[in-house]
CSV table of C-alpha atoms in Angstrom, one decimal:
chain,number,residue,atom,x,y,z
A,1,MET,CA,6.8,-32.8,12.5
A,2,LYS,CA,3.9,-30.3,13.5
A,3,LYS,CA,1.0,-30.2,12.7
A,4,MET,CA,-1.2,-29.9,9.9
A,5,PRO,CA,-4.1,-27.3,10.2
A,6,PHE,CA,-6.7,-29.7,9.5
A,7,LEU,CA,-7.1,-32.7,7.1
A,8,SER,CA,-11.0,-31.8,5.0
A,9,ASP,CA,-12.5,-35.7,3.2
A,10,GLU,CA,-11.0,-33.6,0.3
A,11,ILE,CA,-7.7,-33.6,1.5
A,12,LYS,CA,-7.8,-37.1,3.4
A,13,ALA,CA,-9.1,-39.2,-0.3
A,14,LEU,CA,-5.4,-37.7,-1.9
A,15,TRP,CA,-3.2,-39.5,-2.0
A,16,PHE,CA,0.1,-37.9,-3.0
A,17,GLU,CA,2.6,-40.2,-4.3
A,18,ASN,CA,6.0,-37.6,-4.3
A,19,ALA,CA,7.0,-34.1,-4.7
A,20,THR,CA,4.9,-34.2,-8.2
A,21,ASP,CA,1.4,-34.4,-7.3
A,22,VAL,CA,2.0,-32.2,-3.7
A,23,HIS,CA,3.8,-29.0,-6.7
A,24,GLY,CA,1.1,-29.8,-8.3
A,25,TYR,CA,-1.5,-29.6,-6.4
A,26,GLN,CA,-0.4,-26.4,-4.4
A,27,CYS,CA,-0.1,-24.8,-8.2
A,28,ASP,CA,-2.3,-26.2,-10.0
A,29,PHE,CA,-5.0,-23.4,-8.4
A,30,TYR,CA,-2.3,-20.3,-9.8
A,31,PRO,CA,-4.1,-19.4,-13.7
A,32,GLY,CA,-1.4,-21.1,-16.2
A,33,ILE,CA,0.0,-24.0,-14.2
A,34,VAL,CA,-1.0,-27.1,-14.7
A,35,SER,CA,-0.9,-30.2,-12.6
A,36,THR,CA,0.3,-34.3,-12.9
A,37,LYS,CA,-3.4,-34.8,-11.3
A,38,VAL,CA,-6.5,-34.0,-11.5
A,39,TRP,CA,-8.3,-33.1,-8.9
A,40,ALA,CA,-11.8,-33.9,-7.3
A,41,ASP,CA,-12.1,-30.3,-5.1
A,42,GLU,CA,-12.4,-27.3,-7.4
A,43,GLU,CA,-11.4,-25.4,-4.2
A,44,TYR,CA,-7.9,-24.9,-2.7
A,45,LEU,CA,-7.1,-26.1,0.9
A,46,PRO,CA,-4.4,-25.2,2.9
A,47,LEU,CA,-2.1,-28.4,4.0
A,48,CYS,CA,0.3,-27.5,6.5
A,49,HIS,CA,-0.1,-24.4,8.7
A,50,LEU,CA,0.5,-20.9,8.0
A,51,PRO,CA,3.7,-19.9,6.9
A,52,TYR,CA,4.1,-24.6,6.4
A,53,MET,CA,5.2,-26.3,3.7
A,54,PRO,CA,5.1,-30.3,3.0
A,55,LYS,CA,9.0,-30.5,3.2
A,56,GLY,CA,10.7,-30.3,-0.2
A,57,TRP,CA,7.4,-30.0,-1.9
A,58,ALA,CA,8.7,-27.7,-4.4
A,59,ASP,CA,11.5,-30.2,-5.8
A,60,VAL,CA,9.8,-32.9,-7.5
A,61,ASP,CA,12.3,-35.1,-7.3
A,62,GLY,CA,11.2,-35.3,-3.8
A,63,ILE,CA,9.3,-37.7,-2.2
A,64,PRO,CA,7.2,-38.1,0.9
A,65,GLU,CA,7.1,-39.8,3.5
A,66,SER,CA,4.7,-42.7,3.1
A,67,GLY,CA,2.3,-40.3,2.5
A,68,GLU,CA,2.1,-38.4,5.4
A,69,LEU,CA,3.2,-34.4,5.1
A,70,ASP,CA,6.4,-33.7,7.0
A,71,CYS,CA,5.7,-29.5,7.2
A,72,THR,CA,8.8,-28.3,8.6
A,73,GLU,CA,9.5,-25.9,5.4
A,74,THR,CA,9.0,-22.2,5.9
A,75,TYR,CA,7.6,-20.6,3.1
A,76,SER,CA,10.3,-18.3,3.1
A,77,VAL,CA,12.5,-21.5,2.6
A,78,SER,CA,9.9,-22.4,-0.5
A,79,TYR,CA,11.2,-19.2,-2.4
A,80,GLY,CA,14.5,-19.4,-2.0
A,81,ALA,CA,17.1,-16.3,-1.9
A,82,ILE,CA,14.2,-14.2,-3.5
A,83,HIS,CA,12.3,-14.0,0.2
A,84,PRO,CA,15.0,-12.4,2.2
A,85,ILE,CA,17.2,-10.1,-0.9
A,86,PHE,CA,13.2,-8.4,-1.0
A,87,CYS,CA,13.0,-7.9,2.7
A,88,ALA,CA,16.8,-5.9,2.9
A,89,PHE,CA,15.6,-4.1,-0.2
A,90,LEU,CA,12.9,-2.9,1.1
A,91,GLY,CA,14.4,-2.3,4.9
A,92,ILE,CA,17.3,-0.2,3.2
A,93,MET,CA,14.5,1.3,0.8
A,94,TYR,CA,12.7,2.7,4.4
A,95,VAL,CA,16.0,3.3,6.4
A,96,VAL,CA,17.0,5.9,3.9
A,97,TYR,CA,13.4,7.7,2.8
A,98,PHE,CA,13.1,7.4,6.8
A,99,SER,CA,16.1,9.4,7.3
A,100,LEU,CA,15.7,12.2,4.9
A,101,LEU,CA,12.1,12.4,5.8
A,102,PHE,CA,12.8,13.1,8.8
A,103,THR,CA,15.5,15.3,8.9
A,104,TRP,CA,12.9,17.7,6.3
A,105,TYR,CA,10.5,17.3,9.2
A,106,ARG,CA,12.5,18.4,11.5
A,107,ALA,CA,13.9,21.3,9.9
A,108,SER,CA,10.5,22.5,8.4
A,109,ARG,CA,9.6,22.4,11.9
A,110,SER,CA,12.8,24.6,13.9
A,111,ARG,CA,12.5,27.1,10.6
A,112,ARG,CA,8.9,28.2,11.9
A,113,LYS,CA,9.2,28.3,15.5
A,114,THR,CA,8.6,31.3,17.0
A,115,LYS,CA,9.0,33.6,20.7
A,116,ASN,CA,5.0,33.5,20.7
A,117,ALA,CA,4.4,30.2,18.0
A,118,THR,CA,6.2,27.2,19.8
A,119,HIS,CA,4.4,24.8,18.4
A,120,PRO,CA,3.0,26.0,15.1
A,121,PRO,CA,0.3,24.4,13.3
A,122,TYR,CA,1.2,21.9,10.9
A,123,THR,CA,1.3,22.9,6.9
A,124,VAL,CA,0.5,20.9,4.5
A,125,SER,CA,3.6,20.0,3.8
A,126,GLU,CA,4.4,18.9,6.9
A,127,LYS,CA,1.3,16.6,7.6
A,128,PHE,CA,2.8,14.1,4.0
A,129,TYR,CA,6.1,14.0,5.5
A,130,VAL,CA,4.2,12.9,8.8
A,131,GLY,CA,2.0,10.7,7.7
A,132,ALA,CA,5.6,9.2,5.1
A,133,LEU,CA,7.6,9.1,8.1
A,134,VAL,CA,4.3,6.5,9.6
A,135,ILE,CA,4.7,4.5,6.7
A,136,CYS,CA,8.4,4.2,6.4
A,137,VAL,CA,8.5,3.0,10.4
A,138,THR,CA,5.5,0.6,9.4
A,139,GLY,CA,7.6,-0.7,6.5
A,140,ILE,CA,11.2,-1.0,8.1
A,141,ILE,CA,9.5,-3.8,11.1
A,142,SER,CA,7.4,-5.2,8.1
A,143,ALA,CA,10.8,-5.9,6.3
A,144,VAL,CA,11.9,-8.3,8.4
A,145,ASP,CA,9.4,-10.8,7.3
A,146,VAL,CA,7.2,-9.6,4.3
A,147,GLY,CA,4.3,-11.8,4.3
A,148,SER,CA,5.1,-13.2,7.1
A,149,ALA,CA,6.5,-16.4,5.1
A,150,ALA,CA,9.0,-17.3,7.4
A,151,GLY,CA,7.2,-17.0,10.6
A,152,ILE,CA,9.1,-14.3,12.5
A,153,ILE,CA,6.3,-11.8,12.4
A,154,PRO,CA,2.9,-12.9,13.5
A,155,ASN,CA,0.5,-13.2,10.1
A,156,TRP,CA,-2.3,-10.9,12.5
A,157,LEU,CA,0.5,-8.2,13.0
A,158,TYR,CA,1.4,-8.3,9.7
A,159,SER,CA,-1.8,-7.3,8.4
A,160,CYS,CA,-1.8,-4.6,10.8
A,161,LEU,CA,1.4,-3.3,9.2
A,162,LEU,CA,0.3,-3.8,6.2
A,163,GLY,CA,-3.4,-1.8,6.9
A,164,VAL,CA,-1.5,1.0,8.9
A,165,GLN,CA,0.4,1.7,5.7
A,166,GLY,CA,-2.3,1.2,2.9
A,167,SER,CA,-4.5,3.2,5.0
A,168,GLY,CA,-1.3,5.9,4.7
A,169,VAL,CA,-1.4,5.8,1.6
A,170,ASN,CA,-4.9,7.0,1.1
A,171,VAL,CA,-4.6,9.6,3.6
A,172,ILE,CA,-1.7,11.1,1.4
A,173,LEU,CA,-3.5,11.3,-1.5
A,174,VAL,CA,-6.6,12.6,0.7
A,175,LEU,CA,-4.1,15.6,1.4
A,176,MET,CA,-2.8,16.1,-1.8
A,177,VAL,CA,-6.2,16.3,-3.9
A,178,THR,CA,-8.4,18.3,-1.1
A,179,ASN,CA,-5.2,21.0,-1.1
A,180,TRP,CA,-4.6,21.2,-4.4
A,181,ILE,CA,-9.0,22.3,-4.5
A,182,ALA,CA,-8.4,24.7,-2.0
A,183,ILE,CA,-6.2,26.1,-3.4
A,184,MET,CA,-8.4,26.4,-6.9
A,185,THR,CA,-11.6,27.6,-4.3
A,186,ALA,CA,-9.2,30.3,-2.5
A,187,ARG,CA,-10.8,33.1,-1.9
A,188,GLY,CA,-8.1,36.1,-1.8
A,189,ARG,CA,-5.2,34.6,0.7
A,190,ASP,CA,-7.4,32.2,2.6
A,191,THR,CA,-7.2,28.6,1.3
A,192,SER,CA,-9.4,27.0,3.6
A,193,MET,CA,-11.5,24.3,2.4
A,194,LEU,CA,-15.2,25.3,1.4
A,195,PRO,CA,-17.8,23.0,3.0
A,196,TRP,CA,-18.3,20.4,0.3
A,197,VAL,CA,-13.9,19.7,0.0
A,198,ARG,CA,-13.9,19.4,3.7
A,199,LYS,CA,-16.8,16.5,3.5
A,200,VAL,CA,-15.0,15.5,0.5
A,201,TYR,CA,-11.9,15.6,3.1
A,202,LEU,CA,-13.5,13.9,5.5
A,203,LEU,CA,-15.3,10.9,3.3
A,204,GLY,CA,-11.5,9.9,2.4
A,205,ILE,CA,-9.8,9.9,5.6
A,206,GLY,CA,-12.7,7.8,6.9
A,207,GLY,CA,-12.3,5.5,4.1
A,208,SER,CA,-8.6,5.6,5.4
A,209,VAL,CA,-9.8,4.1,8.7
A,210,VAL,CA,-12.3,1.0,7.3
A,211,ASP,CA,-9.3,0.4,5.1
A,212,PHE,CA,-6.7,0.1,8.0
A,213,LEU,CA,-9.8,-1.6,10.0
A,214,CYS,CA,-10.7,-4.5,7.1
A,215,THR,CA,-7.1,-5.0,6.6
A,216,SER,CA,-5.9,-5.3,9.9
A,217,LEU,CA,-9.6,-7.2,11.8
A,218,GLU,CA,-10.3,-9.0,7.5
A,219,GLU,CA,-8.2,-12.5,8.7
A,220,PHE,CA,-10.9,-13.4,11.8
A,221,THR,CA,-13.9,-13.8,9.9
A,222,ALA,CA,-12.8,-16.9,8.9
A,223,PRO,CA,-11.2,-18.7,11.6
A,224,ASP,CA,-10.5,-21.9,11.0
A,225,VAL,CA,-7.4,-21.3,9.3
A,226,ASP,CA,-4.4,-18.8,10.8
A,227,GLY,CA,-3.8,-16.2,7.3
A,228,ALA,CA,-7.4,-17.5,5.8
A,229,TYR,CA,-10.0,-14.9,5.5
A,230,ASP,CA,-13.8,-14.1,3.8
A,231,GLY,CA,-13.0,-13.5,0.0
A,232,THR,CA,-16.7,-11.9,0.2
A,233,VAL,CA,-15.5,-9.2,3.0
A,234,ASN,CA,-12.6,-8.5,1.4
A,235,GLY,CA,-14.1,-8.3,-2.3
A,236,ILE,CA,-16.2,-5.5,-0.5
A,237,LYS,CA,-13.3,-3.7,1.1
A,238,HIS,CA,-11.7,-3.6,-2.3
A,239,ALA,CA,-14.5,-2.1,-4.0
A,240,PHE,CA,-16.0,0.3,-1.7
A,241,LEU,CA,-12.0,1.6,-1.3
A,242,GLY,CA,-11.5,1.4,-5.6
A,243,LEU,CA,-14.6,3.7,-6.1
A,244,LEU,CA,-13.3,5.8,-3.5
A,245,GLU,CA,-9.4,6.3,-5.2
A,246,GLY,CA,-10.6,6.5,-7.9
A,247,GLY,CA,-12.8,9.5,-7.2
A,248,PHE,CA,-10.0,11.4,-5.9
A,249,CYS,CA,-7.5,10.8,-8.9
A,250,VAL,CA,-9.7,11.7,-10.4
A,251,LEU,CA,-10.9,14.8,-8.7
A,252,GLY,CA,-7.1,15.2,-8.0
A,253,LEU,CA,-5.8,15.3,-12.3
A,254,VAL,CA,-9.9,17.8,-12.9
A,255,PHE,CA,-8.0,20.6,-10.4
A,256,ALA,CA,-4.4,19.7,-11.4
A,257,LEU,CA,-5.3,21.0,-15.1
A,258,ARG,CA,-7.3,24.3,-13.8
A,259,MET,CA,-4.5,25.2,-11.5
A,260,LYS,CA,-1.9,24.9,-15.2
A,261,SER,CA,-4.6,26.5,-16.6
A,262,GLN,CA,-5.1,29.4,-15.2
A,263,MET,CA,-1.7,29.6,-13.8
A,264,SER,CA,-0.4,29.6,-17.8
A,265,SER,CA,-3.1,32.3,-18.2
A,266,GLY,CA,0.4,34.6,-17.7
A,267,GLN,CA,-1.7,36.9,-15.1
A,268,GLN,CA,1.4,38.4,-13.5
A,269,VAL,CA,2.6,35.0,-13.4
A,270,ASN,CA,6.1,34.4,-14.3
A,271,GLU,CA,7.9,31.7,-15.9
A,272,LYS,CA,9.4,30.1,-12.6
A,273,GLN,CA,5.8,29.4,-11.3
A,274,LYS,CA,4.6,28.0,-14.7
A,275,GLU,CA,7.8,25.4,-14.2
A,276,GLN,CA,6.3,24.7,-11.0
A,277,VAL,CA,3.1,24.1,-11.7
A,278,ARG,CA,4.2,22.2,-14.5
A,279,LYS,CA,5.9,19.7,-11.9
A,280,ILE,CA,2.6,19.4,-9.8
A,281,VAL,CA,0.6,18.3,-13.1
A,282,GLY,CA,3.5,15.9,-13.2
A,283,TYR,CA,3.3,14.5,-10.3
A,284,THR,CA,-0.9,14.5,-10.6
A,285,TYR,CA,-0.5,12.3,-13.9
A,286,VAL,CA,2.1,9.8,-12.0
A,287,VAL,CA,-0.5,9.4,-9.1
A,288,GLY,CA,-3.4,9.2,-12.1
A,289,GLY,CA,-1.9,6.5,-13.4
A,290,ALA,CA,-0.8,4.9,-10.4
A,291,GLY,CA,-4.4,5.2,-9.2
A,292,SER,CA,-5.4,3.8,-12.2
A,293,VAL,CA,-3.2,0.8,-11.7
A,294,GLY,CA,-4.8,0.6,-7.8
A,295,VAL,CA,-7.7,0.8,-8.6
A,296,LEU,CA,-7.9,-2.1,-12.1
A,297,PHE,CA,-6.3,-4.1,-9.2
A,298,ARG,CA,-9.2,-3.2,-6.5
A,299,PHE,CA,-11.9,-4.5,-8.7
A,300,SER,CA,-9.9,-7.5,-9.9
A,301,ARG,CA,-9.6,-8.5,-5.9
A,302,THR,CA,-13.9,-7.8,-6.2
A,303,ALA,CA,-14.4,-10.1,-9.3
A,304,LEU,CA,-12.3,-13.0,-7.8
A,305,ARG,CA,-12.6,-13.3,-4.1
A,306,LEU,CA,-16.6,-13.1,-3.7
A,307,GLY,CA,-18.4,-15.8,-2.3
A,308,VAL,CA,-15.3,-17.8,-1.6
A,309,THR,CA,-12.4,-18.4,1.8
A,310,VAL,CA,-9.2,-17.1,0.6
A,311,TYR,CA,-6.5,-19.6,1.9
A,312,PRO,CA,-2.9,-18.5,2.5
A,313,ALA,CA,-0.6,-19.2,-0.3
A,314,PRO,CA,2.8,-19.8,-1.2
A,315,ALA,CA,3.8,-19.1,-4.5
A,316,CYS,CA,5.0,-21.0,-7.3
A,317,SER,CA,7.5,-18.9,-8.7
A,318,ALA,CA,10.3,-16.2,-8.0
A,319,VAL,CA,7.5,-14.0,-10.9
A,320,GLY,CA,4.3,-15.0,-8.5
A,321,PHE,CA,6.6,-14.1,-5.4
A,322,ILE,CA,6.8,-10.3,-6.9
A,323,MET,CA,3.0,-10.7,-8.0
A,324,GLY,CA,2.1,-11.7,-4.3
A,325,ALA,CA,3.7,-9.0,-2.8
A,326,LEU,CA,2.4,-5.7,-5.0
A,327,VAL,CA,0.9,-3.8,-2.5
A,328,GLU,CA,4.6,-3.4,-1.1
A,329,LEU,CA,5.5,-2.2,-4.1
A,330,VAL,CA,3.0,0.3,-4.4
A,331,VAL,CA,3.4,1.7,-0.5
A,332,LEU,CA,7.4,1.5,-1.6
A,333,LEU,CA,6.8,3.5,-5.3
A,334,VAL,CA,3.9,6.3,-3.2
A,335,VAL,CA,6.9,6.8,-0.4
A,336,THR,CA,9.3,7.5,-3.5
A,337,CYS,CA,7.1,10.1,-4.5
A,338,VAL,CA,6.3,11.8,-1.5
A,339,VAL,CA,10.7,12.3,-0.9
A,340,ILE,CA,10.4,13.5,-4.7
A,341,ALA,CA,8.0,15.7,-4.4
A,342,GLN,CA,8.7,17.4,-0.6
A,343,ARG,CA,12.2,17.2,-1.1
A,344,PRO,CA,12.8,21.3,-0.1
A,345,SER,CA,14.5,23.3,-2.5
A,346,LYS,CA,18.1,25.6,-1.3
A,347,GLN,CA,16.2,28.8,-2.6
A,348,LYS,CA,12.3,28.2,-0.8
A,349,LYS,CA,11.9,29.6,3.0
A,350,ILE,CA,8.8,29.0,4.9
A,351,LYS,CA,6.4,31.3,5.8
A,352,PRO,CA,4.6,30.9,9.0
A,353,HIS,CA,1.5,32.5,7.8
A,354,GLY,CA,0.7,31.2,4.5
A,355,GLU,CA,1.6,31.8,1.0
A,356,THR,CA,-0.6,34.4,-1.8
A,357,MET,CA,-3.0,31.8,-4.0
A,358,MET,CA,-0.3,31.7,-6.6
A,359,THR,CA,2.9,31.3,-5.1
A,360,THR,CA,1.2,28.3,-3.2
A,361,ALA,CA,0.2,27.1,-5.8
A,362,ALA,CA,3.1,27.1,-7.4
A,363,SER,CA,5.0,25.2,-4.9
A,364,THR,CA,5.2,21.4,-4.5
A,365,SER,CA,5.6,21.2,-1.1
A,366,VAL,CA,1.9,23.8,-0.1
A,367,GLU,CA,3.5,25.6,2.6
A,368,SER,CA,-0.6,27.1,4.6
A,369,THR,CA,-1.5,26.7,7.2
A,370,GLU,CA,-5.5,26.6,6.8
A,371,GLY,CA,-5.5,23.5,4.5
A,372,SER,CA,-6.7,21.1,7.0
């Protein structure tokens, strides 16, 4: 039998007559779920060490042994088959995406090598590949034990992996938006960033670093219980990132629409280029839509977590488990968009010294070597 992390005065005062009471206490803090008892304490306090729960807590016919909780059942066991299925799904998807992206990345690098440039500068397209590959690697590792629910991956390590994935998504967003701005503000063949665009770029990269550090270290803000963290710190992080990501989504939409307007004006632009720009704008709408959902998610977390300590708790249903894995699903969605957008065209040839403004703008995987 595993020891409980702590027994507060409130927990000591509770008497669990059967598993229904344990289940009710556990799920009473989920909206719309009513327990069989009204607990005196309004703050949820975990009963066992992460990732353990009282054995049989999810079975309303079970009865704890004389009121003493047997903390030997993992969250994964409580979830049932959905946890290993979800882990397998994420793992398979990331392995497939890694294989595709790595193949395309190597092909791109090999085509651009010359006798005088064995290590040519990275194009924006290749930076997308690298960012997505890093996310895939961390995704494959974290898919072994999503949420540390089976106790295979320590919670601190899972937090670091999730921090890398979240910051990687932000980096991809920053690269995409600032590159489009650089294209629209280009001076002839010079697609290097203007000073204000570079400042926006550095702000976005700085925000990505903040995301990684906060996600990786926030559990140390509440050291009494493994997996707990200070909700105020977490809420401030989400508010900052919500503003940052929302700003980049707006910039991306504005400049993508400008690109569409310019390419539709008929200035020696053929139909193929117009079609490619329509694809870019379509991807922008997807990013804008996903970004809007992400911003709402950020601010909802800010509103719910300020001033409280957030403790780990298993979901009380399959739907609750999926809702708790929204971050993992959003990250996978972003990588999916990168794979779709960055797949190489059979007719496209990479030019080591960049493209003209119109050709670059019409490519869904921009090849400029200057835009970083």
